[in-house]
Structure formats: C-alpha cells, structure tokens
C-alpha cells in the first residue's frame, strides 16, 4: 500500500480520496475548504496545513482541482508541491485542464526528474463514488506503469493515451464528440415528434438503425423514454451544462493551438453556451433538447 497526498477534495476529489482510503492506502489530504477536509479526516485520512506539507515524503500525489490556473499554482507556485516533493514521488493530476497548461506543468516537473501524468477522468460524481471512473493518461510509459495500480482503486478503465497532455486531449475529444452526438440526437427526436412520431418508438427505431449512439443507448434526452436518464428526472445532472461548456471551451482552445478544423464542436459549444446563458448551467447536458423547441412531450 502507498502513502498518498490528495489535494482538491470537491465533488469529485472527495469520493476519489475516500476510495483510496477504502483500498487501504495511507492518505493525507489538503483543501482550501475545512468542511471538505473534515469529511475525509472523519473517514480516516490525515490532514496537512498546506500543499507543500501534504506532498512532502509521500509515494504519490493526486490533484483534482477546478482549472489550469489552480493546477499551475498548486504545482509551481512559491509554496507549491514542487518545493517539497521527493524525487521518487509520482505526481498525478486528474483535473480537467487545457493541454498546454498540462504540458507546461509536466515539463517543469520532469525537469526535476520526477514522474508525472495528466490523468483526467470521464464519469461524474456517481462514478467517482462507485470507483468506476475512466482515466485517460498522458505521460511516460514508466509513469503510467506506476500510476495504474493507484488509479485502479478509483476507476475501472485506465488508458495510456500518449505523452504529457495526451490525457487532456483525449478527454476533450471524447466530450466534444459526446456534445455533437447529443445535439444531433435531440434534433432527430425533435423532428420526429414534430411530425407526429412517438419519441420512444423513434428511439427504438434509431437504436436498431445507423443512427444508434451512446446517448440513445443509455441517456435518452426525451423525458419519459428512459426512466434512469436525467431527462426523466427534471434534467437533474448527470453531467452539468456548465461542465460541458468548460470542456467544449478547452476543446476549442486545443483546436486553435493546432489549427484543427472542428466545425461541429464549435457549433455545439455555441448552442451549449446559449443554453447556459439562458439559466440552465446547472441542468444535465441532455436538457439542450429544450433549446430546440417546446417541451418534447407537447403535441407538435
Ligand atoms: P469542485 O469545485 O467540486 O472541487 C474543487 C476543489 O478544489 C474544491 O474543494 C476547492 O476548495 C479545491 N481547491 C481549489 N483550489 C485549491 C488549492 N489551491 N488548494 C487546494 N484545494 C483547492 O470541482 P469538481 O466537480 O470536484 O471537479 C474537479 C475537476 O474534475 C475539474 O477540473 C472538473 O472539470 C473535473 N471533472 C468534474 C466532473 C464532475 O462531474 N463534477 C466530471 C469529470 C471531470
């Protein structure tokens, strides 16, 4: 079992750190929120007074922070973890941040001959609690081999996407595709219902035809079609529109850096940002169906 420092104990980091404890690791935590720290110390973790104290003398550090600026500050800041960490410590950043920031932090870490991986996750709070996250990792083969057994305590699918930043790129590619699939599925269902079709019947037809995709399989955006989907629970997330907007922004930043053409992703981002500014940021991302017209259950 390893000694692990966990920094960033929010909606995702809290349950991830709890799963490391359940797996028998010795966990030291740090967060700016005293309540978040208390939840973990109540579950058996030790706490540290500062990032540098938490990271000193452990086998592994895991960070789960809101955005790139927090990650740069926690790793590279004056009293950041690079100021105290041992050369043998493995650093894992599971935050979703832009690939350029991930590469910048990794370069500073690797200049000190310390292993680091970006390891963003797919799956929301429920998957974090259940220990079923997917990890998309970027870094050296050696860092991946060291990271895998630790990540296995928090997730079930662990991929090595390539070198530093590759995990972040894989994550934004997947979420950009997901947004496009969701908008397209909503559009097709809306068109069918406007023409008198039953949403459940049309979903059944498309699921057995070439329009089949993940959103139809497990996440139908029409209320009432799939009891377990957020659409049947007032669009409670699930995966929030706010987070989809964040990830689509990162996808567009990534595309600009490489001058990649992403017309569908750009349109999906515009639609999601419009939906967000209409006050729906906290709803599940399948609620984008509401942007396309009146309630799907109303007759055309
Ligand atoms: P959150 O806002 O709930 O938690 C972030 C935590 O980081 C907070 O507890 C905050 O106090 C702490 N923090 C901020 N700055 C800090 C610092 N300098 N030192 C120590 N702690 C600090 O966010 P979340 O929902 O847990 O998401 C974390 C990351 O995971 C984000 O990058 C997000 O995009 C990504 N993500 C979230 C989800 C989801 O469904 N919530 C799913 C996949 C990926």
Short mmCIF file of N, CA and C and ligand atoms in Angstrom, two decimals, residues 7-16 30-33 36 39 51 63-71 73-74 94-97 120-126 133 171 175 238-240 243 246-247 250, ligand 1:
data_model
loop_
_atom_site.label_atom_id
_atom_site.label_comp_id
_atom_site.label_asym_id
_atom_site.label_seq_id
_atom_site.Cartn_x
_atom_site.Cartn_y
_atom_site.Cartn_z
N UNK A 7 -5.00 16.34 -3.06
CA UNK A 7 -5.24 17.79 -2.97
C UNK A 7 -6.40 18.16 -3.88
N UNK A 8 -7.45 18.75 -3.29
CA UNK A 8 -8.67 19.11 -4.05
C UNK A 8 -9.74 18.09 -3.78
N UNK A 9 -10.54 18.36 -2.72
CA UNK A 9 -11.50 17.35 -2.22
C UNK A 9 -12.93 17.78 -2.50
N UNK A 10 -13.20 18.23 -3.72
CA UNK A 10 -14.55 18.70 -4.08
C UNK A 10 -15.47 17.56 -4.43
N UNK A 11 -16.41 17.84 -5.32
CA UNK A 11 -17.42 16.83 -5.71
C UNK A 11 -16.78 15.55 -6.21
N UNK A 12 -15.68 15.69 -6.94
CA UNK A 12 -15.00 14.51 -7.50
C UNK A 12 -13.89 14.02 -6.58
N UNK A 13 -13.03 14.96 -6.15
CA UNK A 13 -11.85 14.57 -5.37
C UNK A 13 -12.22 13.93 -4.04
N UNK A 14 -13.30 14.41 -3.40
CA UNK A 14 -13.70 13.85 -2.10
C UNK A 14 -13.94 12.34 -2.19
N UNK A 15 -14.87 11.91 -3.05
CA UNK A 15 -15.10 10.46 -3.15
C UNK A 15 -13.92 9.67 -3.72
N UNK A 16 -13.10 10.30 -4.56
CA UNK A 16 -11.91 9.58 -5.08
C UNK A 16 -10.93 9.32 -3.93
N UNK A 30 -5.41 17.74 1.59
CA UNK A 30 -5.41 19.20 1.74
C UNK A 30 -6.44 19.81 0.80
N UNK A 31 -7.21 20.76 1.32
CA UNK A 31 -8.16 21.54 0.50
C UNK A 31 -8.31 22.89 1.18
N UNK A 32 -8.70 23.91 0.41
CA UNK A 32 -8.94 25.23 1.00
C UNK A 32 -10.21 25.20 1.86
N UNK A 33 -11.10 24.25 1.62
CA UNK A 33 -12.35 24.15 2.38
C UNK A 33 -12.18 23.21 3.58
N UNK A 36 -14.58 20.22 3.50
CA UNK A 36 -14.16 19.13 2.60
C UNK A 36 -13.08 18.28 3.27
N UNK A 39 -14.62 15.94 6.03
CA UNK A 39 -15.29 14.72 5.53
C UNK A 39 -14.28 13.58 5.36
N UNK A 51 -0.25 22.71 1.03
CA UNK A 51 0.06 21.80 -0.09
C UNK A 51 1.44 21.16 0.10
N UNK A 63 -3.90 15.28 -7.59
CA UNK A 63 -4.59 16.57 -7.52
C UNK A 63 -5.88 16.51 -8.33
N UNK A 64 -6.93 17.15 -7.82
CA UNK A 64 -8.23 17.18 -8.51
C UNK A 64 -8.82 18.57 -8.32
N UNK A 65 -8.39 19.50 -9.19
CA UNK A 65 -8.65 20.94 -8.99
C UNK A 65 -9.52 21.49 -10.12
N UNK A 66 -10.10 22.68 -9.91
CA UNK A 66 -11.07 23.19 -10.89
C UNK A 66 -10.50 23.46 -12.29
N UNK A 67 -9.38 24.16 -12.39
CA UNK A 67 -8.92 24.61 -13.73
C UNK A 67 -7.40 24.76 -13.77
N UNK A 68 -6.88 25.10 -14.97
CA UNK A 68 -5.44 25.15 -15.20
C UNK A 68 -4.71 26.08 -14.23
N UNK A 69 -5.32 27.24 -13.93
CA UNK A 69 -4.61 28.20 -13.06
C UNK A 69 -4.41 27.62 -11.65
N UNK A 70 -5.39 26.84 -11.18
CA UNK A 70 -5.24 26.23 -9.85
C UNK A 70 -4.13 25.18 -9.88
N UNK A 71 -4.08 24.42 -10.98
CA UNK A 71 -3.07 23.36 -11.09
C UNK A 71 -1.68 23.98 -11.15
N UNK A 73 -0.72 26.83 -9.99
CA UNK A 73 -0.41 27.40 -8.68
C UNK A 73 -0.03 26.32 -7.67
N UNK A 74 -0.79 25.23 -7.65
CA UNK A 74 -0.53 24.17 -6.67
C UNK A 74 0.80 23.45 -6.96
N UNK A 94 -5.54 14.78 -11.97
CA UNK A 94 -6.79 14.30 -12.58
C UNK A 94 -7.75 15.43 -12.94
N UNK A 95 -7.35 16.68 -12.70
CA UNK A 95 -8.21 17.81 -13.07
C UNK A 95 -8.39 17.84 -14.59
N UNK A 96 -9.50 18.43 -15.05
CA UNK A 96 -9.66 18.67 -16.49
C UNK A 96 -9.14 20.08 -16.77
N UNK A 97 -8.01 20.17 -17.49
CA UNK A 97 -7.41 21.48 -17.79
C UNK A 97 -6.94 21.48 -19.23
N UNK A 120 -6.94 12.94 -16.50
CA UNK A 120 -8.32 13.41 -16.33
C UNK A 120 -9.29 12.23 -16.41
N UNK A 121 -10.50 12.47 -15.90
CA UNK A 121 -11.45 11.36 -15.79
C UNK A 121 -12.68 11.60 -16.65
N UNK A 122 -13.29 10.50 -17.02
CA UNK A 122 -14.62 10.52 -17.62
C UNK A 122 -15.53 9.79 -16.64
N UNK A 123 -16.75 10.31 -16.48
CA UNK A 123 -17.65 9.77 -15.45
C UNK A 123 -17.81 10.86 -14.42
N UNK A 124 -19.00 11.02 -13.88
CA UNK A 124 -19.27 12.11 -12.95
C UNK A 124 -19.12 11.69 -11.50
N UNK A 125 -19.87 12.41 -10.65
CA UNK A 125 -19.76 12.20 -9.20
C UNK A 125 -20.15 10.78 -8.82
N UNK A 126 -21.18 10.22 -9.48
CA UNK A 126 -21.61 8.85 -9.14
C UNK A 126 -20.50 7.85 -9.44
N UNK A 133 -14.59 5.29 -12.45
CA UNK A 133 -14.17 6.32 -13.42
C UNK A 133 -13.34 5.71 -14.54
N UNK A 171 -9.57 13.49 -23.47
CA UNK A 171 -10.79 13.86 -22.73
C UNK A 171 -11.62 14.89 -23.52
N UNK A 175 -15.42 14.41 -25.14
CA UNK A 175 -16.57 15.22 -24.73
C UNK A 175 -17.10 16.08 -25.87
N UNK A 238 -26.42 13.76 -13.27
CA UNK A 238 -25.82 13.77 -14.58
C UNK A 238 -24.56 14.63 -14.74
N UNK A 239 -24.47 15.17 -15.88
CA UNK A 239 -23.32 15.95 -16.30
C UNK A 239 -23.83 17.35 -16.66
N UNK A 240 -23.40 18.31 -15.86
CA UNK A 240 -23.96 19.67 -15.97
C UNK A 240 -23.59 20.40 -17.26
N UNK A 243 -20.34 22.21 -16.99
CA UNK A 243 -19.11 21.44 -17.21
C UNK A 243 -18.92 21.13 -18.69
N UNK A 246 -17.42 24.16 -20.17
CA UNK A 246 -15.99 24.24 -19.84
C UNK A 246 -15.19 23.33 -20.77
N UNK A 247 -15.64 22.08 -20.91
CA UNK A 247 -14.87 21.10 -21.72
C UNK A 247 -14.86 21.49 -23.20
N UNK A 250 -12.30 24.14 -23.67
CA UNK A 250 -10.96 23.54 -23.72
C UNK A 250 -10.72 22.87 -25.07
P1 LIG B 1 -15.16 21.20 -7.22
O1 LIG B 1 -15.24 22.66 -7.46
O2 LIG B 1 -16.30 20.50 -6.53
O3 LIG B 1 -13.85 20.87 -6.33
C1 LIG B 1 -12.62 21.51 -6.48
C2 LIG B 1 -11.93 21.52 -5.11
O4 LIG B 1 -10.63 22.08 -5.26
C3 LIG B 1 -12.68 22.38 -4.09
O5 LIG B 1 -12.92 21.62 -2.91
C4 LIG B 1 -11.72 23.55 -3.82
O6 LIG B 1 -11.78 24.04 -2.49
C5 LIG B 1 -10.38 22.88 -4.11
N1 LIG B 1 -9.29 23.82 -4.40
C6 LIG B 1 -9.28 24.88 -5.26
N2 LIG B 1 -8.09 25.49 -5.24
C7 LIG B 1 -7.32 24.79 -4.35
C8 LIG B 1 -5.98 24.94 -3.87
N3 LIG B 1 -5.18 25.94 -4.31
N4 LIG B 1 -5.53 24.07 -2.97
C9 LIG B 1 -6.33 23.06 -2.51
N5 LIG B 1 -7.60 22.88 -2.91
C10 LIG B 1 -8.09 23.74 -3.81
O7 LIG B 1 -14.84 20.53 -8.62
P2 LIG B 1 -15.12 19.00 -9.07
O8 LIG B 1 -16.51 18.87 -9.58
O9 LIG B 1 -14.62 18.09 -7.99
O10 LIG B 1 -14.16 18.92 -10.36
C11 LIG B 1 -12.75 18.82 -10.23
C12 LIG B 1 -12.17 18.62 -11.62
O11 LIG B 1 -12.72 17.44 -12.21
C13 LIG B 1 -12.49 19.76 -12.60
O12 LIG B 1 -11.34 20.01 -13.37
C14 LIG B 1 -13.65 19.23 -13.41
O13 LIG B 1 -13.71 19.80 -14.71
C15 LIG B 1 -13.30 17.75 -13.47
N6 LIG B 1 -14.45 16.85 -13.68
C16 LIG B 1 -15.61 17.04 -12.98
C17 LIG B 1 -16.69 16.17 -13.19
C18 LIG B 1 -17.99 16.33 -12.42
O14 LIG B 1 -18.98 15.70 -12.79
N7 LIG B 1 -18.03 17.16 -11.37
C19 LIG B 1 -16.57 15.10 -14.10
C20 LIG B 1 -15.36 14.90 -14.77
C21 LIG B 1 -14.30 15.80 -14.54
#
